[in-house]
PDB file of C-alpha atoms and ligand atoms in Angstrom:
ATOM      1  CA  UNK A   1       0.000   0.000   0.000  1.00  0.00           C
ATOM      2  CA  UNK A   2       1.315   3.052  -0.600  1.00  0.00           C
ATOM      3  CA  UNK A   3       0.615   6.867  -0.379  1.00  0.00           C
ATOM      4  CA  UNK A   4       0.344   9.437  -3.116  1.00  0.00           C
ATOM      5  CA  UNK A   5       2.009  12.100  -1.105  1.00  0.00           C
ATOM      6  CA  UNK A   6       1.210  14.969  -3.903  1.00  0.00           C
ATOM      7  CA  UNK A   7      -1.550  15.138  -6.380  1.00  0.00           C
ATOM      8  CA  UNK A   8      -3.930  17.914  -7.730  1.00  0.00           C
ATOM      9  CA  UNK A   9      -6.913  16.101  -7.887  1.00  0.00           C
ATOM     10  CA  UNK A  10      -8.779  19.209  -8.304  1.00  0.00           C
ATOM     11  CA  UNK A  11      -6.916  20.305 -11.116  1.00  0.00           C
ATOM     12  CA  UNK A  12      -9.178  20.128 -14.097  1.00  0.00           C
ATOM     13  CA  UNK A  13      -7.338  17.684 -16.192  1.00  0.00           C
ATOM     14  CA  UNK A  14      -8.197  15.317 -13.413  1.00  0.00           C
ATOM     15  CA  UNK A  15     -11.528  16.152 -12.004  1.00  0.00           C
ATOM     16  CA  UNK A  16     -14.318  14.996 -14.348  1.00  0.00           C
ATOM     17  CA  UNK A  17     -12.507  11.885 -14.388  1.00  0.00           C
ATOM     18  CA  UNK A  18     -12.072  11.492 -10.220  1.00  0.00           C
ATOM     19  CA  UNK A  19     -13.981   8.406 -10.008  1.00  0.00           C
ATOM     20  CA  UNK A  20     -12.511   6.524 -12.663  1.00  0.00           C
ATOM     21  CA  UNK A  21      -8.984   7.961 -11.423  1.00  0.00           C
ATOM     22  CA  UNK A  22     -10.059   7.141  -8.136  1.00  0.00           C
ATOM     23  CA  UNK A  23     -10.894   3.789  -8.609  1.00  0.00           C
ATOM     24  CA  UNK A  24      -7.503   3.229 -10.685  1.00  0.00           C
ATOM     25  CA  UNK A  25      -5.512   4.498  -7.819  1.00  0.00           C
ATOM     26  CA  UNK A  26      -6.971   2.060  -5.515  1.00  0.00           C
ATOM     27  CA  UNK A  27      -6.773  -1.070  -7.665  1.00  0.00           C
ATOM     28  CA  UNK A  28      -2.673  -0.157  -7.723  1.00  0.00           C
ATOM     29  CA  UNK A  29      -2.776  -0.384  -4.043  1.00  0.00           C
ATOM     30  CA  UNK A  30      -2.869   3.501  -2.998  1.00  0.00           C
ATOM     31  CA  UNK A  31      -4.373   3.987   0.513  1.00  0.00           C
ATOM     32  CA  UNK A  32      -3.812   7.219   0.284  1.00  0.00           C
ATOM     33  CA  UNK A  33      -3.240  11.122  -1.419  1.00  0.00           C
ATOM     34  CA  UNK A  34      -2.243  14.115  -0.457  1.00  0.00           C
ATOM     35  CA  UNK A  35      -4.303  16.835  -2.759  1.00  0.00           C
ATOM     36  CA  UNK A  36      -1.813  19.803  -2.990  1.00  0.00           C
ATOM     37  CA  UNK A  37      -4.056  23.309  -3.717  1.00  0.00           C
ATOM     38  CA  UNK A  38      -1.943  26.107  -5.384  1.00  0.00           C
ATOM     39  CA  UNK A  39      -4.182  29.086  -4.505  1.00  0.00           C
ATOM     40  CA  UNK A  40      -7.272  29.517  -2.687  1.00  0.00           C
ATOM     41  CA  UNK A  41      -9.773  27.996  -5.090  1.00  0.00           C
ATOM     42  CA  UNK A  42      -7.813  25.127  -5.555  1.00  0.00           C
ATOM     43  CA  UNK A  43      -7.067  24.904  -1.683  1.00  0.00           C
ATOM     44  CA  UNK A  44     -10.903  25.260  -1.052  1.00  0.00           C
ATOM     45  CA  UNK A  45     -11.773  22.263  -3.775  1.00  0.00           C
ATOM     46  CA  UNK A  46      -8.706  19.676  -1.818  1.00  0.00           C
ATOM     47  CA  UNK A  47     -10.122  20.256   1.259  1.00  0.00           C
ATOM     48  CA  UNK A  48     -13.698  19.536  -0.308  1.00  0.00           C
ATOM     49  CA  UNK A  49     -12.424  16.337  -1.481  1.00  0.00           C
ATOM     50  CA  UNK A  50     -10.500  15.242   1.258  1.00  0.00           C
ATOM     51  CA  UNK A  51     -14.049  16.171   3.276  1.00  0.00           C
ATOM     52  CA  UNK A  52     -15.671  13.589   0.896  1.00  0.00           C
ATOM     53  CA  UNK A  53     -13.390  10.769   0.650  1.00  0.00           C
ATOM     54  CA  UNK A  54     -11.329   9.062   3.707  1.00  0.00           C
ATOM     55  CA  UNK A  55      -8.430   8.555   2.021  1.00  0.00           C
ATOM     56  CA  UNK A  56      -7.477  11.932   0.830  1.00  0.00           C
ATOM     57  CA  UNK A  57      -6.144  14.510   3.000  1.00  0.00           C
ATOM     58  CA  UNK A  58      -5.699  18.120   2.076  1.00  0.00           C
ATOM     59  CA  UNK A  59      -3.013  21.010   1.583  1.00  0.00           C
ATOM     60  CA  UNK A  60      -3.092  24.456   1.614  1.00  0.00           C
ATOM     61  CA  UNK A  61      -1.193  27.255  -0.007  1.00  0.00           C
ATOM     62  CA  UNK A  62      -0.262  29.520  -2.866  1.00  0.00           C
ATOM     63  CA  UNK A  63       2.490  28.669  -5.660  1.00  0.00           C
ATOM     64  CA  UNK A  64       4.939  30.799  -7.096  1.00  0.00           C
ATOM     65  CA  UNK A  65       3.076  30.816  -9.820  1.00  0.00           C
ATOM     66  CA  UNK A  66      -0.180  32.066  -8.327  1.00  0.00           C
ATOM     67  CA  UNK A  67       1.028  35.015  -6.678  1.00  0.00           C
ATOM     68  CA  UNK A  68      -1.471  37.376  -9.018  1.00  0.00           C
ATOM     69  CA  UNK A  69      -4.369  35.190  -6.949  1.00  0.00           C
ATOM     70  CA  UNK A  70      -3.633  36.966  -3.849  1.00  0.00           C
ATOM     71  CA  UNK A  71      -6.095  39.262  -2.305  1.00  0.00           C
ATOM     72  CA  UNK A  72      -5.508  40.859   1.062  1.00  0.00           C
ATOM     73  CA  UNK A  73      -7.574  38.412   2.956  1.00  0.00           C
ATOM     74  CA  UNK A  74      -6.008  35.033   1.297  1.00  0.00           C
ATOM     75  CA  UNK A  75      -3.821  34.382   3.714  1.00  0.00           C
ATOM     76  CA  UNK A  76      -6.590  35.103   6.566  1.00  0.00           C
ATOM     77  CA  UNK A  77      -9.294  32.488   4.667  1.00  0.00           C
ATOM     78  CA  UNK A  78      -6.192  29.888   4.379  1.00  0.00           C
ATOM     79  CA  UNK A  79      -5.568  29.960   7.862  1.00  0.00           C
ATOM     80  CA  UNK A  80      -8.746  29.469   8.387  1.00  0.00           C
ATOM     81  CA  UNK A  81      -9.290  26.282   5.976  1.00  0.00           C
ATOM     82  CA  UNK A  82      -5.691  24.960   7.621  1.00  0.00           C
ATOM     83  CA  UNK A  83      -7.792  24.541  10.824  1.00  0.00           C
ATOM     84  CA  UNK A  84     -10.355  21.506   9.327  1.00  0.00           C
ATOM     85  CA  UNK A  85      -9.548  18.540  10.496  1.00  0.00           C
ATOM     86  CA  UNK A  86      -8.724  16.802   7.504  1.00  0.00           C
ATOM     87  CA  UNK A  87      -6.109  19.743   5.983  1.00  0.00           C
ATOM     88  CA  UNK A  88      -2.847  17.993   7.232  1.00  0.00           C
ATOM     89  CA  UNK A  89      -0.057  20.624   5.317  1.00  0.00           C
ATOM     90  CA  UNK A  90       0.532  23.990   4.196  1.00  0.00           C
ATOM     91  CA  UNK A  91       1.225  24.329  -0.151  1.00  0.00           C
ATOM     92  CA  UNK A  92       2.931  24.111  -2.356  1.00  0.00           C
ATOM     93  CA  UNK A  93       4.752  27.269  -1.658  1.00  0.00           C
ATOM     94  CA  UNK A  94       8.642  27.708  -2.405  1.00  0.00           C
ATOM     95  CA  UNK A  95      10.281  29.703  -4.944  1.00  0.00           C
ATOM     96  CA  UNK A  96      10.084  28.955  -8.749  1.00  0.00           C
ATOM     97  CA  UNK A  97      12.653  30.708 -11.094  1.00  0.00           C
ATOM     98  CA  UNK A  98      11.264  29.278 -14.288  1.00  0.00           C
ATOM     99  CA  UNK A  99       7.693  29.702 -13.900  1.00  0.00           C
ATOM    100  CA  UNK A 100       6.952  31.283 -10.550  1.00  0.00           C
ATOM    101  CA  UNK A 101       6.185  35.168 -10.395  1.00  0.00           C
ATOM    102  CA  UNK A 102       8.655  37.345 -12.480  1.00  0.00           C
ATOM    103  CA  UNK A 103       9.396  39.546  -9.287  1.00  0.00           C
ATOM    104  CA  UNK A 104      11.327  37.363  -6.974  1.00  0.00           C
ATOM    105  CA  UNK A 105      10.959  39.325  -4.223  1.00  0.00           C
ATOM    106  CA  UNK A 106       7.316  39.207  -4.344  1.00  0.00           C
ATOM    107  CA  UNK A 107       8.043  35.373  -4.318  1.00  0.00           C
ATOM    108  CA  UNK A 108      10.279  35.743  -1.483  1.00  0.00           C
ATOM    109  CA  UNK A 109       8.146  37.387   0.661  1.00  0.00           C
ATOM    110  CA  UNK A 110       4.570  35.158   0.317  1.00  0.00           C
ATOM    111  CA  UNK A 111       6.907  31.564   0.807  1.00  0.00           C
ATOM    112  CA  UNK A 112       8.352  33.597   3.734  1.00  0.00           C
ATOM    113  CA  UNK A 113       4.682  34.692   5.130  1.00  0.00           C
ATOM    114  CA  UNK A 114       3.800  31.050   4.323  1.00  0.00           C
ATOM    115  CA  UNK A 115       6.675  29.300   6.352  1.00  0.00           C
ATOM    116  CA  UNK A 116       5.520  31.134   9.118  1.00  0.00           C
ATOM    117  CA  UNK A 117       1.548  31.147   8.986  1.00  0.00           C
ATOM    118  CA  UNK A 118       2.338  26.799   8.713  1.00  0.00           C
ATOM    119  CA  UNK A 119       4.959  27.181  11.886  1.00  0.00           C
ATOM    120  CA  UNK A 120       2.398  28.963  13.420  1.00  0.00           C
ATOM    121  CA  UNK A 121      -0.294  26.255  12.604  1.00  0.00           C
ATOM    122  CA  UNK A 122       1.886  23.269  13.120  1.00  0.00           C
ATOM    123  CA  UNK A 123       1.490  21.900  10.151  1.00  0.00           C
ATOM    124  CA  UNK A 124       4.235  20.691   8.021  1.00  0.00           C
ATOM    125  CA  UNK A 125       5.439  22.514   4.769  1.00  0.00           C
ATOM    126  CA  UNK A 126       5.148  21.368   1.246  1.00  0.00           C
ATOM    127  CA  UNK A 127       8.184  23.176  -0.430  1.00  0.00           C
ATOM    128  CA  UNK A 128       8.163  23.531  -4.491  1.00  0.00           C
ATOM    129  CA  UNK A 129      11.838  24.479  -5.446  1.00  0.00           C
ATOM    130  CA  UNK A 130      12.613  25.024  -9.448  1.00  0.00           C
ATOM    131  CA  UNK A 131      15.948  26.195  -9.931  1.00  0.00           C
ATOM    132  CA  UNK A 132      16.149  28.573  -7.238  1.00  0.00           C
ATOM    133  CA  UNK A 133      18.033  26.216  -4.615  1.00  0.00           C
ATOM    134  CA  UNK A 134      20.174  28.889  -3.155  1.00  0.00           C
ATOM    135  CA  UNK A 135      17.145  31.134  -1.863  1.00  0.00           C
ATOM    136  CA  UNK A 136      15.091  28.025  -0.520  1.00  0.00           C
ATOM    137  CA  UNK A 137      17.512  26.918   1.202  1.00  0.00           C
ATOM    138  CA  UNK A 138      18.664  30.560   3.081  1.00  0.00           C
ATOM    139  CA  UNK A 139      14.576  31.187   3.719  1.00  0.00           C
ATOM    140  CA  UNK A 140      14.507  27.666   4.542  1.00  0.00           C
ATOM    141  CA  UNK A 141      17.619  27.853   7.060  1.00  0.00           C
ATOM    142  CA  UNK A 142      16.301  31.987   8.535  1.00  0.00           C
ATOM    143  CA  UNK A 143      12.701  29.725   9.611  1.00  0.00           C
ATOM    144  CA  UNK A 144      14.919  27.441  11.603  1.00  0.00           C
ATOM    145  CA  UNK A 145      14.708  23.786  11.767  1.00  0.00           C
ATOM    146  CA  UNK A 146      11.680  21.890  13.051  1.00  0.00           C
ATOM    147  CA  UNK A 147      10.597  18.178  13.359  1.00  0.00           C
ATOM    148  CA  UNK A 148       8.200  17.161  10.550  1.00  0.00           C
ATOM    149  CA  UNK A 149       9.306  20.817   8.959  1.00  0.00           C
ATOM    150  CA  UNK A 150       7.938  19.515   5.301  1.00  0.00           C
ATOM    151  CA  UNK A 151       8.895  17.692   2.393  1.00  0.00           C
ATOM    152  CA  UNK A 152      11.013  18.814  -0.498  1.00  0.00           C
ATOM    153  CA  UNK A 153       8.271  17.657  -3.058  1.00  0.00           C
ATOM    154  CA  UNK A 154       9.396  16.538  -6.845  1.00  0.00           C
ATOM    155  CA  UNK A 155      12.903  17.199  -5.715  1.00  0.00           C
ATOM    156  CA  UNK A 156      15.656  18.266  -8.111  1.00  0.00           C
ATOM    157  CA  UNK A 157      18.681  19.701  -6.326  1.00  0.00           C
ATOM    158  CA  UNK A 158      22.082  17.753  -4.964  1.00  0.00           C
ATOM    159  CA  UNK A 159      23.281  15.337  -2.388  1.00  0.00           C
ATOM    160  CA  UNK A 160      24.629  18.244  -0.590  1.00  0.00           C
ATOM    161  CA  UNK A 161      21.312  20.129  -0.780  1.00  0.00           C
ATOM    162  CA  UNK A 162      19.141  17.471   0.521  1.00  0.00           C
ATOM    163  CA  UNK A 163      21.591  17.053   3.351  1.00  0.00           C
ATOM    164  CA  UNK A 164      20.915  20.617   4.077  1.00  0.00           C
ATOM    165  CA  UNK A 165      17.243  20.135   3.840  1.00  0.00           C
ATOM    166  CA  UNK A 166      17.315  17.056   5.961  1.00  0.00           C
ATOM    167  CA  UNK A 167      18.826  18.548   8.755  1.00  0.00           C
ATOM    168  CA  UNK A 168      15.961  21.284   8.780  1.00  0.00           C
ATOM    169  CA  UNK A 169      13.422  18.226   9.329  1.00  0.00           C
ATOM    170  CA  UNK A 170      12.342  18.273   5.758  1.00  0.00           C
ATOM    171  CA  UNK A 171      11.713  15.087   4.098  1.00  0.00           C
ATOM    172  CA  UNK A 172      12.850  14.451   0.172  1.00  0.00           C
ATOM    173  CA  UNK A 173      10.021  13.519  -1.985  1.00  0.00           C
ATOM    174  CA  UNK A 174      10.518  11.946  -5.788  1.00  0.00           C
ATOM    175  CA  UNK A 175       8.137  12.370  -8.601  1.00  0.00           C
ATOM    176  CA  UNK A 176       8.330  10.736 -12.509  1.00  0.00           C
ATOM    177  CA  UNK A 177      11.612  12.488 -13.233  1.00  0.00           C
ATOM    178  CA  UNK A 178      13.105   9.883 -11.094  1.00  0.00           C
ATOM    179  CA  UNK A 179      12.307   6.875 -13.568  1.00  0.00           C
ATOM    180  CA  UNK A 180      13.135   9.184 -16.368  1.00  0.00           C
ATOM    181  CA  UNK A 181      15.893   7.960 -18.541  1.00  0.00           C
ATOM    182  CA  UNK A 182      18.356  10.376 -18.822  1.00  0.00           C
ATOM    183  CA  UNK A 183      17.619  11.356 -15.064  1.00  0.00           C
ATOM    184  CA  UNK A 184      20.718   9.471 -13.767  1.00  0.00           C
ATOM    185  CA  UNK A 185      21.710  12.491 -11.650  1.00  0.00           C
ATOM    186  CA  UNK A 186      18.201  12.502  -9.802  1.00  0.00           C
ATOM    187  CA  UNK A 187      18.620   8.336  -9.134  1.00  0.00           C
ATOM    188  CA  UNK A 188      21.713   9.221  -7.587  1.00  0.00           C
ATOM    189  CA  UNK A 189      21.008  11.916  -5.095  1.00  0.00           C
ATOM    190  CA  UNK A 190      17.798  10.069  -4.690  1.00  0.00           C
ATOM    191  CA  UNK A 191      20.041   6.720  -3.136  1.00  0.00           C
ATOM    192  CA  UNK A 192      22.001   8.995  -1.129  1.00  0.00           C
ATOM    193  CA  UNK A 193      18.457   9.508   1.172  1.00  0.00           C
ATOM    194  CA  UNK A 194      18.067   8.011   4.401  1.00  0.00           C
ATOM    195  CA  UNK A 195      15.176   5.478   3.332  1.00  0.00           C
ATOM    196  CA  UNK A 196      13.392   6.838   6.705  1.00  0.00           C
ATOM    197  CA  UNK A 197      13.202  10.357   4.903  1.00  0.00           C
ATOM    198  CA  UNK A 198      12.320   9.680   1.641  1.00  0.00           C
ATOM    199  CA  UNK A 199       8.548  10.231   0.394  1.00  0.00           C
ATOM    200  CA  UNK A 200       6.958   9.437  -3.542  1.00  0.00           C
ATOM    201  CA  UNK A 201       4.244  11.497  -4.950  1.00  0.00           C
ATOM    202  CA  UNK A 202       3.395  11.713  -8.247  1.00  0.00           C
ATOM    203  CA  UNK A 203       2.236  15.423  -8.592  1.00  0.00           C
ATOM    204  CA  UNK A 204      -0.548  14.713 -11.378  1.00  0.00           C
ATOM    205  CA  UNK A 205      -1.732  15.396 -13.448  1.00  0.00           C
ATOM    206  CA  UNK A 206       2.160  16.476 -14.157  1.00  0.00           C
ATOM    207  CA  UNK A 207       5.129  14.594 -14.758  1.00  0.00           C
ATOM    208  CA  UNK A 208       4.047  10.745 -15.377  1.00  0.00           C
ATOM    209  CA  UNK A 209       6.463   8.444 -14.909  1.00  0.00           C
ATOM    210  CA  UNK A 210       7.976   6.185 -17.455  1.00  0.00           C
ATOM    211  CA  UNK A 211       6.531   4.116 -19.484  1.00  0.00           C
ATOM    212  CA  UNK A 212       4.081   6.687 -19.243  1.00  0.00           C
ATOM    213  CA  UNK A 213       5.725  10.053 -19.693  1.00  0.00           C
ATOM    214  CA  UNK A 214       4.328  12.692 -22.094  1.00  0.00           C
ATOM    215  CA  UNK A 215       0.067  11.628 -20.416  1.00  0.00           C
ATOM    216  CA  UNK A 216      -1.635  12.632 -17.977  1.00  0.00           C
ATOM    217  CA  UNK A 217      -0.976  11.533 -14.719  1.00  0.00           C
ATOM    218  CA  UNK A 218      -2.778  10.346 -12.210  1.00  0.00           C
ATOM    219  CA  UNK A 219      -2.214   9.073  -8.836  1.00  0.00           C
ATOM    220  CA  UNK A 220      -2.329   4.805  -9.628  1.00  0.00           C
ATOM    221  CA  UNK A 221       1.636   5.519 -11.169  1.00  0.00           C
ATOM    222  CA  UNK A 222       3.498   6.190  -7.809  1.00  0.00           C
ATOM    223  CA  UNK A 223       3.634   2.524  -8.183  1.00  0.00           C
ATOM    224  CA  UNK A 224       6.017   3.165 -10.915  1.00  0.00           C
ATOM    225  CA  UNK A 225       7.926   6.352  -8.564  1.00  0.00           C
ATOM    226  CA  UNK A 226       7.822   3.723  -5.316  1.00  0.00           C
ATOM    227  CA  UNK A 227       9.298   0.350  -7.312  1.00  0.00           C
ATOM    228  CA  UNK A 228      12.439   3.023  -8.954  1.00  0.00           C
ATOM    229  CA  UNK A 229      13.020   3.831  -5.506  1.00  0.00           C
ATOM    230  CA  UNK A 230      12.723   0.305  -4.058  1.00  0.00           C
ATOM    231  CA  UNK A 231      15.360  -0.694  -6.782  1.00  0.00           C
ATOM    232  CA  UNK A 232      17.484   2.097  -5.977  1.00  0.00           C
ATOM    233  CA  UNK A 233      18.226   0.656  -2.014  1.00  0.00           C
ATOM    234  CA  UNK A 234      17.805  -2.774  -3.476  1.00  0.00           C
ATOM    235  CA  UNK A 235      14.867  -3.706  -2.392  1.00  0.00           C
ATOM    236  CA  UNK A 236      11.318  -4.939  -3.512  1.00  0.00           C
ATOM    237  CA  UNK A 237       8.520  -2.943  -4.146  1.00  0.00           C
ATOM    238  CA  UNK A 238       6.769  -5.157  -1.470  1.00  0.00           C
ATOM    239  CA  UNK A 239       9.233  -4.448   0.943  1.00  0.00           C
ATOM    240  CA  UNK A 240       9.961  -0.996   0.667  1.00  0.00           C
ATOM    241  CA  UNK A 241       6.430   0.706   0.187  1.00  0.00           C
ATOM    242  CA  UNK A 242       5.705  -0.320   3.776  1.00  0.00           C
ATOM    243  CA  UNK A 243       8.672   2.282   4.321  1.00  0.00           C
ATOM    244  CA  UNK A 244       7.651   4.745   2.236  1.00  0.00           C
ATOM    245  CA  UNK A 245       4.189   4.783   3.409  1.00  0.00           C
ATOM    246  CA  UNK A 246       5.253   4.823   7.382  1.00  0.00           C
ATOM    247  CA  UNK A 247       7.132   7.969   6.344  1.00  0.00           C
ATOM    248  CA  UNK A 248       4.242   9.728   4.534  1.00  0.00           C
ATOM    249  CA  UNK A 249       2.107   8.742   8.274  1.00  0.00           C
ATOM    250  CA  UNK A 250       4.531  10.591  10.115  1.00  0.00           C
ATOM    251  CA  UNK A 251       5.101  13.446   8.368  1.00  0.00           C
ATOM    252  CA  UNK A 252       1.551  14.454   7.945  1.00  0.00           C
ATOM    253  CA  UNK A 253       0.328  12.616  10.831  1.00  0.00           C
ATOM    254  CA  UNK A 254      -1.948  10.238   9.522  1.00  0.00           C
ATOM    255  CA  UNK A 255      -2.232   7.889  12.072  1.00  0.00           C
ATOM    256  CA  UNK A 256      -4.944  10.123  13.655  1.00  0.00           C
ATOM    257  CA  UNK A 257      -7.340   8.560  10.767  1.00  0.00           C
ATOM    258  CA  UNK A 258      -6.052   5.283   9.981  1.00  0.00           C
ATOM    259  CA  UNK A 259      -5.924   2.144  11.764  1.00  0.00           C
ATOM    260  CA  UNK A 260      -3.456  -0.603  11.520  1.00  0.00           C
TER     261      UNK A 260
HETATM  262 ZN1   ZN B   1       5.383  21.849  -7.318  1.00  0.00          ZN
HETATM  263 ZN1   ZN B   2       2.380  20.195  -7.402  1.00  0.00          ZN
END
C-alpha cells in the first residue's frame, strides 16, 4: 500500500474523471493522497475532497506561480481552511525561477509569510523548489529547523542540498523524473536519502512516470515512482512501500485517521 504524497486532484485535467482515477488508484494499491491546492480555489476544492473521501487529505497554499491570486484576505481564509480537520499541510509554496512570479521578491516574501503562517499552525510545509536552490535553502535555514518541517516535493537539487534540507526536518520527496531515462543524476542523489526520509508522490496530473511520460498523470503511477526507488536501495517494491508509506504517516500525521 502506498501513499500518493502529492496530487492535484482538483486540477481540471483530473476532475471529471475522479472516479474513474479514483478507482484506478486504488486497484494499484494507494491507501492514500495528499491533494496539494496552489491558490485559494484550488485549496478550497482539496479540502472539499479530502471532506468527501477518507483517504485523501488536504493542503493548503499559494504557488509561485499564483502570486497574481492573492487578495488581502487570502492568507486570513487559508488559515482558516488549515484549521479543518482533515487539511494535514501547508502548499505548495517555495520559490520557482522558471515559472513562478517574475518579481522574486514578491516570491520571497509570500513563501516567507507562508513558512511562518504553517509554523504557526503546526502543520508541516510542502516546499516547491525550481531552480532557485540557493534562496530556498537561506529562507529555509532563517525559519529554523523543526521536526516534521515539510517535504522537499518533486525534488531536483544535490546530495549536498538534501543534506541541508534534511537537517531542517524536511523530508525528500521523488516524482516521474526519477524513472526518467536520462535522469541518472536525480537516481543518484535520490540513493544517497536516508530510506526513513524519503517520500513518492506523483504530482498529477504532471510529470508521469515512465513508461508513461508525455500523459496525464494520475495518482495509480506512484507505483512506478515507489518500485524506482525500491530498486534504488535494493529492495522490492513489497518491501519498501511499507517504508515509504510509514514515512508519509509521520510526516503528515496520519495515524490520527487510519488504523493498523
Ligand atoms: Zn510543485
Ligand atoms: Zn504540485
Amino acid at each position: 500500500m502506498l501513499i500518493d504524497s502529492h496530487a492535484h486532484l482538483q486540477d481540471p485535467d483530473l476532475l471529471p474523471d475522479l472516479e474513474d482515477v479514483l478507482r484506478r488508484a486504488q486497484d494499484a494499491g494507494v491507501e492514500g493522497i495528499i491533494c496539494v491546492g496552489y491558490d485559494l480555489s484550488s485549496s478550497q476544492l482539496a479540502v472539499k475532497l479530502a471532506e468527501e473521501y477518507p483517504f485523501i487529505w488536504a493542503a493548503v497554499g499559494v504557488h509561485p506561480e499564483n502570486l497574481d491570486s492573492l487578495a488581502p484576505d487570502t492568507y486570513d481564509r487559508l488559515a482558516e481552511l488549515a484549521k479543518r480537520p482533515r487539511v494535514v499541510a501547508w502548499g505548495e509554496v517555495g520559490l520557482d525561477y522558471v515559472h513562478g512570479d517574475p518579481d522574486r521578491a514578491r516570491q520571497k516574501e509570500a513563501f516567507r509569510r507562508q513558512l511562518g503562517i504553517a509554523q504557526a499552525l503546526n502543520l508541516p510545509v510542502i516546499i516547491h523548489n525550481r531552480e532557485a536552490h540557493g534562496d530556498t535553502l537561506a529562507i529555509l535555514e532563517e525559519a529554523g529547523p523543526r521536526q516534521q518541517a515539510g517535504v522537499m516535493h518533486c525534488f531536483s537539487g544535490s546530495a549536498e542540498f538534501a543534506r541541508e534540507c534534511l537537517a531542517l526536518g524536511y523530508y525528500i520527496s521523488f516524482a516521474g523524473p526519477v524513472t526518467f531515462k536520462n535522469a541518472r543524476r536525480v537516481r543518484e542523489v535520490a540513493a544517497t536519502i536516508p530510506a526513513e526520509r524519503l517520500l513518492c508522490e506523483t504530482d498529477s496530473p504532471y510529470l508521469s512516470p515512465e513508461p508513461y511520460r508525455g500523459q496525464r498523470n494520475e495518482p495509480a503511477r506512484v507505483v512506478e515512482v515507489a518500485t524506482q526507488l525500491a530498486s534504488l536501495f535494493g529492495e522490492t517494491l513489497e518491501t519498501f512501500a511499507p517504508r515509504l508509506t510509514a514515512n508519509a504517516r509521520r510526516l503528515f500525521d496520519l495515524d490520527r485517521f487510519l488504523q493498523d
